[in-house]
Coordinates of C-alpha atoms and ligand atoms in Angstrom, one line a residue:
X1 CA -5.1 28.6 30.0
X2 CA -6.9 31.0 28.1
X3 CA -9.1 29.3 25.0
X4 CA -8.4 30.8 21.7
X5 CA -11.1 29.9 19.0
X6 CA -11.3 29.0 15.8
X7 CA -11.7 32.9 14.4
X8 CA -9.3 34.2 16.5
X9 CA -6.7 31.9 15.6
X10 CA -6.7 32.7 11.7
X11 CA -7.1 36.8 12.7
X12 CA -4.3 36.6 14.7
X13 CA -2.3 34.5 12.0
X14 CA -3.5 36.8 9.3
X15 CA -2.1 39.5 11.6
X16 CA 1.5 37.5 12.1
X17 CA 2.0 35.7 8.8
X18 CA -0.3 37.5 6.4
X19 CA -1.6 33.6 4.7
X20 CA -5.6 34.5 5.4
X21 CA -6.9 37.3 3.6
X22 CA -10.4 37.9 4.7
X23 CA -11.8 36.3 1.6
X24 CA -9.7 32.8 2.9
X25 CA -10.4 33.4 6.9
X26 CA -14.2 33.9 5.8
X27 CA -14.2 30.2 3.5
X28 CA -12.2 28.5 6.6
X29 CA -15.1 29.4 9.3
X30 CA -17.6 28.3 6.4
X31 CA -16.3 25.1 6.2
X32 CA -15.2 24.6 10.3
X33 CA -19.2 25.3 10.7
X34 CA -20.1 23.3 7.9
X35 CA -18.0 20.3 9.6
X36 CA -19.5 21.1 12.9
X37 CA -22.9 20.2 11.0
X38 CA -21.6 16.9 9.5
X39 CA -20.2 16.3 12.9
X40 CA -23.4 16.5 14.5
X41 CA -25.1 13.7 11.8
X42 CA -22.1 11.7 12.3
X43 CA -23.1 11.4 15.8
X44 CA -26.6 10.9 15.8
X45 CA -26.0 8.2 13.8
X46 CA -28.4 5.6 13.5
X47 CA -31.1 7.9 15.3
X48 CA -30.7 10.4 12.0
X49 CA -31.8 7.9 10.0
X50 CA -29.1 8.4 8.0
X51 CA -26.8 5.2 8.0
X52 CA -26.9 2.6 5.1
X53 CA -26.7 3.3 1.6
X54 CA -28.3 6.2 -0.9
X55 CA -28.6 3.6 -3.2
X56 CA -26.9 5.4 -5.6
X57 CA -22.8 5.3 -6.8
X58 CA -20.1 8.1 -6.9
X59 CA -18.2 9.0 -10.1
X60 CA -15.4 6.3 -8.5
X61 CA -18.3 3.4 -9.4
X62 CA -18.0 3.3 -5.3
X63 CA -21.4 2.5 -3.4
X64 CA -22.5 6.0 -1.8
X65 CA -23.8 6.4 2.1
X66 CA -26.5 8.1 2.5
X67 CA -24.3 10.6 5.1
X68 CA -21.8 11.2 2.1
X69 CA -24.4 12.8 0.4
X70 CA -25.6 14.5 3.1
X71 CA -22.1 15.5 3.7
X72 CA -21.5 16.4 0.4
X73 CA -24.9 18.8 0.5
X74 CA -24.2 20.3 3.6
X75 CA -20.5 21.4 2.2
X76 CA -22.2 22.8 -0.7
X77 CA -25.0 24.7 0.9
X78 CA -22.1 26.0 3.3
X79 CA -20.1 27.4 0.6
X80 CA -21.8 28.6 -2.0
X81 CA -23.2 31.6 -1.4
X82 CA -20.6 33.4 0.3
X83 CA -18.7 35.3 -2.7
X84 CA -15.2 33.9 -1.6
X85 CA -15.6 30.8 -4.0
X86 CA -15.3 30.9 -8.2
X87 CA -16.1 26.7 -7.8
X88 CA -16.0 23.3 -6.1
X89 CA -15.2 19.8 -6.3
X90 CA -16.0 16.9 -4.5
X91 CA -15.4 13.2 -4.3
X92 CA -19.4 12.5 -4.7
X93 CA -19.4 14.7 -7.6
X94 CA -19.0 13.9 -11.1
X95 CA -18.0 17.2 -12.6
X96 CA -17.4 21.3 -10.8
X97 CA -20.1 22.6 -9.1
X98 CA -19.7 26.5 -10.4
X99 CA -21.2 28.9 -8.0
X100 CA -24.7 29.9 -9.1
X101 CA -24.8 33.0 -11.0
X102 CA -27.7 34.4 -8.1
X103 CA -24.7 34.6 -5.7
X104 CA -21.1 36.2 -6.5
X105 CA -17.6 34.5 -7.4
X106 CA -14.7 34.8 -5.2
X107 CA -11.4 33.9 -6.2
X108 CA -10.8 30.1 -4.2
X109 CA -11.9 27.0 -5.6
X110 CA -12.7 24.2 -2.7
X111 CA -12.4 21.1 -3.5
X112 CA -12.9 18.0 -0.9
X113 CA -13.4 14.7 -0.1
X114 CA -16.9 15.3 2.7
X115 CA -16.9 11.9 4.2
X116 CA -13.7 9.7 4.0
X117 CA -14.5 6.4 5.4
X118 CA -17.9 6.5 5.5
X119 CA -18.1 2.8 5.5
X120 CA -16.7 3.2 8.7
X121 CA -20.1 5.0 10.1
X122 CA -22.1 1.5 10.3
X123 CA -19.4 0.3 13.1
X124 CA -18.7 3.3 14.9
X125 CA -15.4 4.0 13.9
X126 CA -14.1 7.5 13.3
X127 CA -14.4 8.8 9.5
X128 CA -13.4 12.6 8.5
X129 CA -13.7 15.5 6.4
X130 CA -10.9 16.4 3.9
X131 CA -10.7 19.9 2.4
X132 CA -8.1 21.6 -0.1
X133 CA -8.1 25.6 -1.2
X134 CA -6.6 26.8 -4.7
X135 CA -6.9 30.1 -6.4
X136 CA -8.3 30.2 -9.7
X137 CA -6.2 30.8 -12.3
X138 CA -5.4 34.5 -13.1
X139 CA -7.3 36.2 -16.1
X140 CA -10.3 33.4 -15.8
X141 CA -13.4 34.5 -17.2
X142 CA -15.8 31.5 -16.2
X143 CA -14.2 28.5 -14.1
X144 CA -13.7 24.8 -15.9
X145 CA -12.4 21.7 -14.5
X146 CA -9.0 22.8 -15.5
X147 CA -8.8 25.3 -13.8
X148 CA -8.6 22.8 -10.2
X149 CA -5.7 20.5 -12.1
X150 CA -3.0 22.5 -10.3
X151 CA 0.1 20.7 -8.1
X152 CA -0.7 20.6 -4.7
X153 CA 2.4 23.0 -3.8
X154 CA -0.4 25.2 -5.0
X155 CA -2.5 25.1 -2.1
X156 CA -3.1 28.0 -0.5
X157 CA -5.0 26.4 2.6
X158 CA -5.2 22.3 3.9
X159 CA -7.0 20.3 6.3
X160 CA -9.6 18.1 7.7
X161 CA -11.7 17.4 10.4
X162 CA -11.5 14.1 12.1
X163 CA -15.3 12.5 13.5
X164 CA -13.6 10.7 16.4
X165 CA -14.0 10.2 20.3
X166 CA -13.1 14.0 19.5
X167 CA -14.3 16.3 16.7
X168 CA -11.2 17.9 15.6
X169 CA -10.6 20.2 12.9
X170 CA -6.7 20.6 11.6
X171 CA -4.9 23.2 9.6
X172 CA -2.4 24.5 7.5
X173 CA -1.9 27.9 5.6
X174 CA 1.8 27.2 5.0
X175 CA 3.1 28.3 8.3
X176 CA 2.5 24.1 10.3
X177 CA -0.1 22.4 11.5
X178 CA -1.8 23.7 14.1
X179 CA -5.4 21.1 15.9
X180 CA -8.8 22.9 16.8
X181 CA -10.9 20.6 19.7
X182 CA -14.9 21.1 19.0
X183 CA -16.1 22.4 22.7
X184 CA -19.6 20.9 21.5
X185 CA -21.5 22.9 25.0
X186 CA -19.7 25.8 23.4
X187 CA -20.4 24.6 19.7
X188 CA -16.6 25.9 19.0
X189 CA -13.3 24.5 17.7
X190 CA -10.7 25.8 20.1
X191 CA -6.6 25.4 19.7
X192 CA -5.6 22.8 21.3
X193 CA -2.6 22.1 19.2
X194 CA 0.0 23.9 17.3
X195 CA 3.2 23.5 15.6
X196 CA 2.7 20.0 15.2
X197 CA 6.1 18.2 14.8
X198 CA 6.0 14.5 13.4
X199 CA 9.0 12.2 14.8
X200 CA 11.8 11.5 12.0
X201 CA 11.6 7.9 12.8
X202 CA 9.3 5.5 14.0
X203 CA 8.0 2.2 14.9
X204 CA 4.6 1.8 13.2
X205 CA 3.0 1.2 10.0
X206 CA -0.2 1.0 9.0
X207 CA -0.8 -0.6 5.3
X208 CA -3.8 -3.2 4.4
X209 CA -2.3 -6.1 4.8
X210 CA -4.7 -8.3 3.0
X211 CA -3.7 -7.1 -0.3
X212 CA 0.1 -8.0 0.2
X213 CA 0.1 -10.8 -2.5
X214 CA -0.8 -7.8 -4.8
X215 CA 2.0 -5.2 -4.0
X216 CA 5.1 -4.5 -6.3
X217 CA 8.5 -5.9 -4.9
X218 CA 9.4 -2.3 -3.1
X219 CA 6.6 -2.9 -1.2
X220 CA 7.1 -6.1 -0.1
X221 CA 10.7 -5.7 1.2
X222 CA 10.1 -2.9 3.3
X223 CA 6.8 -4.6 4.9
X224 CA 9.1 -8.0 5.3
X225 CA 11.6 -6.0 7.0
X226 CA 9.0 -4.6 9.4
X227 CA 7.9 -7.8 10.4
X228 CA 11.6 -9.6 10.9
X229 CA 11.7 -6.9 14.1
X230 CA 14.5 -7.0 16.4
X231 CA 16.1 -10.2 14.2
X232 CA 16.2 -8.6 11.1
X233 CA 17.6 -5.5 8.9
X234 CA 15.6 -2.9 11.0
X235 CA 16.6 -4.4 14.2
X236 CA 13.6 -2.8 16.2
X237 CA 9.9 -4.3 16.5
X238 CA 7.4 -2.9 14.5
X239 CA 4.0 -2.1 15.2
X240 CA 1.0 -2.0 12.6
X241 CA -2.3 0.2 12.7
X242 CA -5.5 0.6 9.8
X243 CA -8.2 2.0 10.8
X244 CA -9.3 1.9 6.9
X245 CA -10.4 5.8 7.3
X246 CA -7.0 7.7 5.7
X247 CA -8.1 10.5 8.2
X248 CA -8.1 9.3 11.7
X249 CA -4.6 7.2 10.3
X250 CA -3.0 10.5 9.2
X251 CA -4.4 11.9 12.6
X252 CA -2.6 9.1 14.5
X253 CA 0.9 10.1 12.5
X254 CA 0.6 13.6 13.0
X255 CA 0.1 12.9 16.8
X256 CA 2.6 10.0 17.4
X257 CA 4.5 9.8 14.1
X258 CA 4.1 6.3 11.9
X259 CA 4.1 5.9 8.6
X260 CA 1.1 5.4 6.2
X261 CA 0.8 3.5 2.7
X262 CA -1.2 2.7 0.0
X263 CA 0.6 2.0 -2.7
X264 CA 0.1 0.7 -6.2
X265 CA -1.0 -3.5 -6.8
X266 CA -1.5 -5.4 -9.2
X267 CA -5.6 -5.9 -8.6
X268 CA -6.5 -2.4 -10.9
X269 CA -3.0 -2.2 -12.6
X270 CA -4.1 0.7 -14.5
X271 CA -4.8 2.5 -11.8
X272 CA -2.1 4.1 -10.0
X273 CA -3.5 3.8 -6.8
X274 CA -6.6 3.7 -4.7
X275 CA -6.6 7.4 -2.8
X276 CA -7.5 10.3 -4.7
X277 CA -4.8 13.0 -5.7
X278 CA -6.7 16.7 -5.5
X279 CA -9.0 16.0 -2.6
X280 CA -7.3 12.8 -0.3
X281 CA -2.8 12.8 -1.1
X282 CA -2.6 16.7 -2.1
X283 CA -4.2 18.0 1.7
X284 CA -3.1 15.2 3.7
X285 CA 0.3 15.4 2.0
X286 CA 0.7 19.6 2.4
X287 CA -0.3 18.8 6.2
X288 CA 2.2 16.1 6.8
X289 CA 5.4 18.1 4.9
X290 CA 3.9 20.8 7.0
X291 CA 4.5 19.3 10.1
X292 CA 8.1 18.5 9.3
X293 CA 7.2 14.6 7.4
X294 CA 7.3 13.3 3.9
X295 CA 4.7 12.2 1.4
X296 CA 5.1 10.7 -1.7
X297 CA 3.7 8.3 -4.2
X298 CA 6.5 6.3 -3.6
X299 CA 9.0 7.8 -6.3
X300 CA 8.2 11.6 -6.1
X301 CA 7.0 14.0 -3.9
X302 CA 2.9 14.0 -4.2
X303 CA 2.8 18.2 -4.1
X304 CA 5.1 18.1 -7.4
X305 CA 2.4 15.7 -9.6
X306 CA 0.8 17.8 -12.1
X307 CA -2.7 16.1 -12.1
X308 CA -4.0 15.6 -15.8
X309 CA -7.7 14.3 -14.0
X310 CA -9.7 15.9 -11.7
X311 CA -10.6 12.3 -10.1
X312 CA -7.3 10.6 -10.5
X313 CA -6.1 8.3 -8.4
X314 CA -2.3 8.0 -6.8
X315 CA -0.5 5.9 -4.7
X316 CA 0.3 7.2 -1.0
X317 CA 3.6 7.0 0.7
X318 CA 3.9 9.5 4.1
X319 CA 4.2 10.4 7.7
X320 CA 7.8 10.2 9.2
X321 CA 10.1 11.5 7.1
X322 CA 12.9 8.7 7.5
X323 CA 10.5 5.8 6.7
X324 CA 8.8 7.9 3.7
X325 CA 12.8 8.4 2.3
X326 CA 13.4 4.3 2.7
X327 CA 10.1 3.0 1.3
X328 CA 11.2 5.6 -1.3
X329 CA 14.8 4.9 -2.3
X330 CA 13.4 1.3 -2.4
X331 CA 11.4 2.3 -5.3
X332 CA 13.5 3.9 -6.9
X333 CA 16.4 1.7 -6.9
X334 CA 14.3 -1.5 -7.9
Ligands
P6P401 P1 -9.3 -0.4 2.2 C1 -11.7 4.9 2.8 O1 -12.6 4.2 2.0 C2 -10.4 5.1 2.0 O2 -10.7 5.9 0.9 C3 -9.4 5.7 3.0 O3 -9.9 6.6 3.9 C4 -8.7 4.5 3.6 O4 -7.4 4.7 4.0 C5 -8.8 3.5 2.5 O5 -9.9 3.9 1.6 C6 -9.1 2.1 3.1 O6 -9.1 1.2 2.0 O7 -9.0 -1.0 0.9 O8 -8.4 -0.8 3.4 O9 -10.8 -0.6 2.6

């Protein structure tokens, strides 16, 4: 079969669809590279040097890894001097990081999330990448934080890159989903997957189950239902996964189908949730509608919220689109 790369892929798309300008193809091989980098110190693991702590915490008050950080630097140092970006924002960040005036400004904003379950590092267990792409606004002389507080039907490109028994990097422009295998004696991401399709229904969840006691009463019927199998309203078995790393459980869904959820509870009611809307729900969300599911934060659809906060927080509903509409109308007819 013959390998089609990384590059090739978005030409060729560019020449079929017209979604990757040259500006976009050249900030999507930027980042692929960059991820190839945080794959490789991902990997090395505790012989980097660079598991444990920074000793430092994030703008969420959340402890920071010293490989977020280096994450987080290498995405930067990746981007920034390229002339296809105005401005980024990241997880580990407080506030935008504007493009240095010493380099030019392109017309993307990149905002991401560089090491989703880092915690998972220290055991081994896969942990991921999480990228979105916006254009700045029309007319916008510098670039503020406002500028990145657009829905995430807004997004012009989606996708992460899972740190797994694989390395792989996935992908939407708006046309599906299509999976990019790093060949690591190659040092190359080649298609391996596209058109992804998610199953309408399915048998698995995957939801922290710890924190039931602290879930609205939605939440709890539709988990309760799960569990009654065969005997009860579902009349099938259910299945549960969490891997606490949304990326390699969004990766399982977009492979086998499922359904994923972190909803709202009652620990940080003022919060609306734990995951983060711009840089976690908005990608993961564009991927999964993308590949024929559902997302939402358990009322609407996630790529309809107008964020107000650059580091808000929402609650997660997605994968197969039946489940998603269930855990849904639940909702929204308590
Ligand atoms: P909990 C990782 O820290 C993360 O942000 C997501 O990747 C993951 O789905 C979730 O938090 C896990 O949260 O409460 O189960 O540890």
């Amino acid at each position: 079969m013959k390998k089609i790369l990384f590059t090739r892929y978005l030409v060729e798309q560019q020449r079929d669809h017209g979604h990757i300008p040259s500006q976009l193809r050249l900030l999507l091989e930027v980042v692929a590279r960059a991820c190839k980098g945080i794959s490789q110190a991902v990997n090395k693991g505790a012989l980097g040097g660079v598991l444990g702590t920074a000793g430092s915490e994030n703008v969420q008050g959340e402890v920071q890894k010293k490989l977020d950080i280096i994450a987080n630097e290498v995405l930067i140092e990746a981007n920034e001097w390229g002339g296809h970006l105005a401005a980024m924002a990241s997880e580990e960040m407080d506030g935008i990081y504007v493009v240095p005036n010493r380099y030019p400004q392109g017309e993307y904003l990149l905002l991401f999330d560089p090491l989703d379950g880092s915690s998972n590092i220290d055991v081994t267990v896969s942990s991921g990448t999480i990228f979105s792409v916006l254009t700045r606004p029309e007319g916008a002389s510098g670039v503020e934080e406002k500028d990145f507080l657009q829905p995430g039907h807004q997004q012009v490109a989606a996708g992460y890159c899972v740190y797994g028994p694989q390395t792989t990097l996935v992908l939407t422009v708006g046309d599906g989903v299509a999976m990019f295998t790093l060949d690591r004696e190659q040092g190359s991401f080649v298609l391996t997957e596209e058109n992804v399709r998610i199953p309408e229904d399915t048998k698995e969840f995957a939801i922290n189950m710890s924190n039931m006691r602290h879930w609205d009463q939605p939440v709890k019927r539709y988990i309760d239902e799960c569990l009654q199998g065969k005997e009860g309203p579902r009349s099938k078995d259910f299945n549960m996964r969490w891997i606490a790393s949304m990326v390699a459980d969004v990766h399982r869904i977009l492979t086998r189908g499922g359904v994923f959820m972190y909803p709202w509870d009652k620990r940080e009611p003022e919060k609306a949730g734990k995951l983060r809307l711009m840089y976690e729900a908005n990608p993961m969300a564009w991927l999964i509608e993308q590949a024929g599911g559902a997302a939402t934060n358990a009322r609407q659809r996630i790529l309809d919220l107008q964020p107000t906060k650059l580091h808000e927080r929402v609650s997660v509903v997605l994968g197969s689109k039946n489940e998603v509409e269930r855990i849904t109308r639940y909702h929204t007819e308590a």
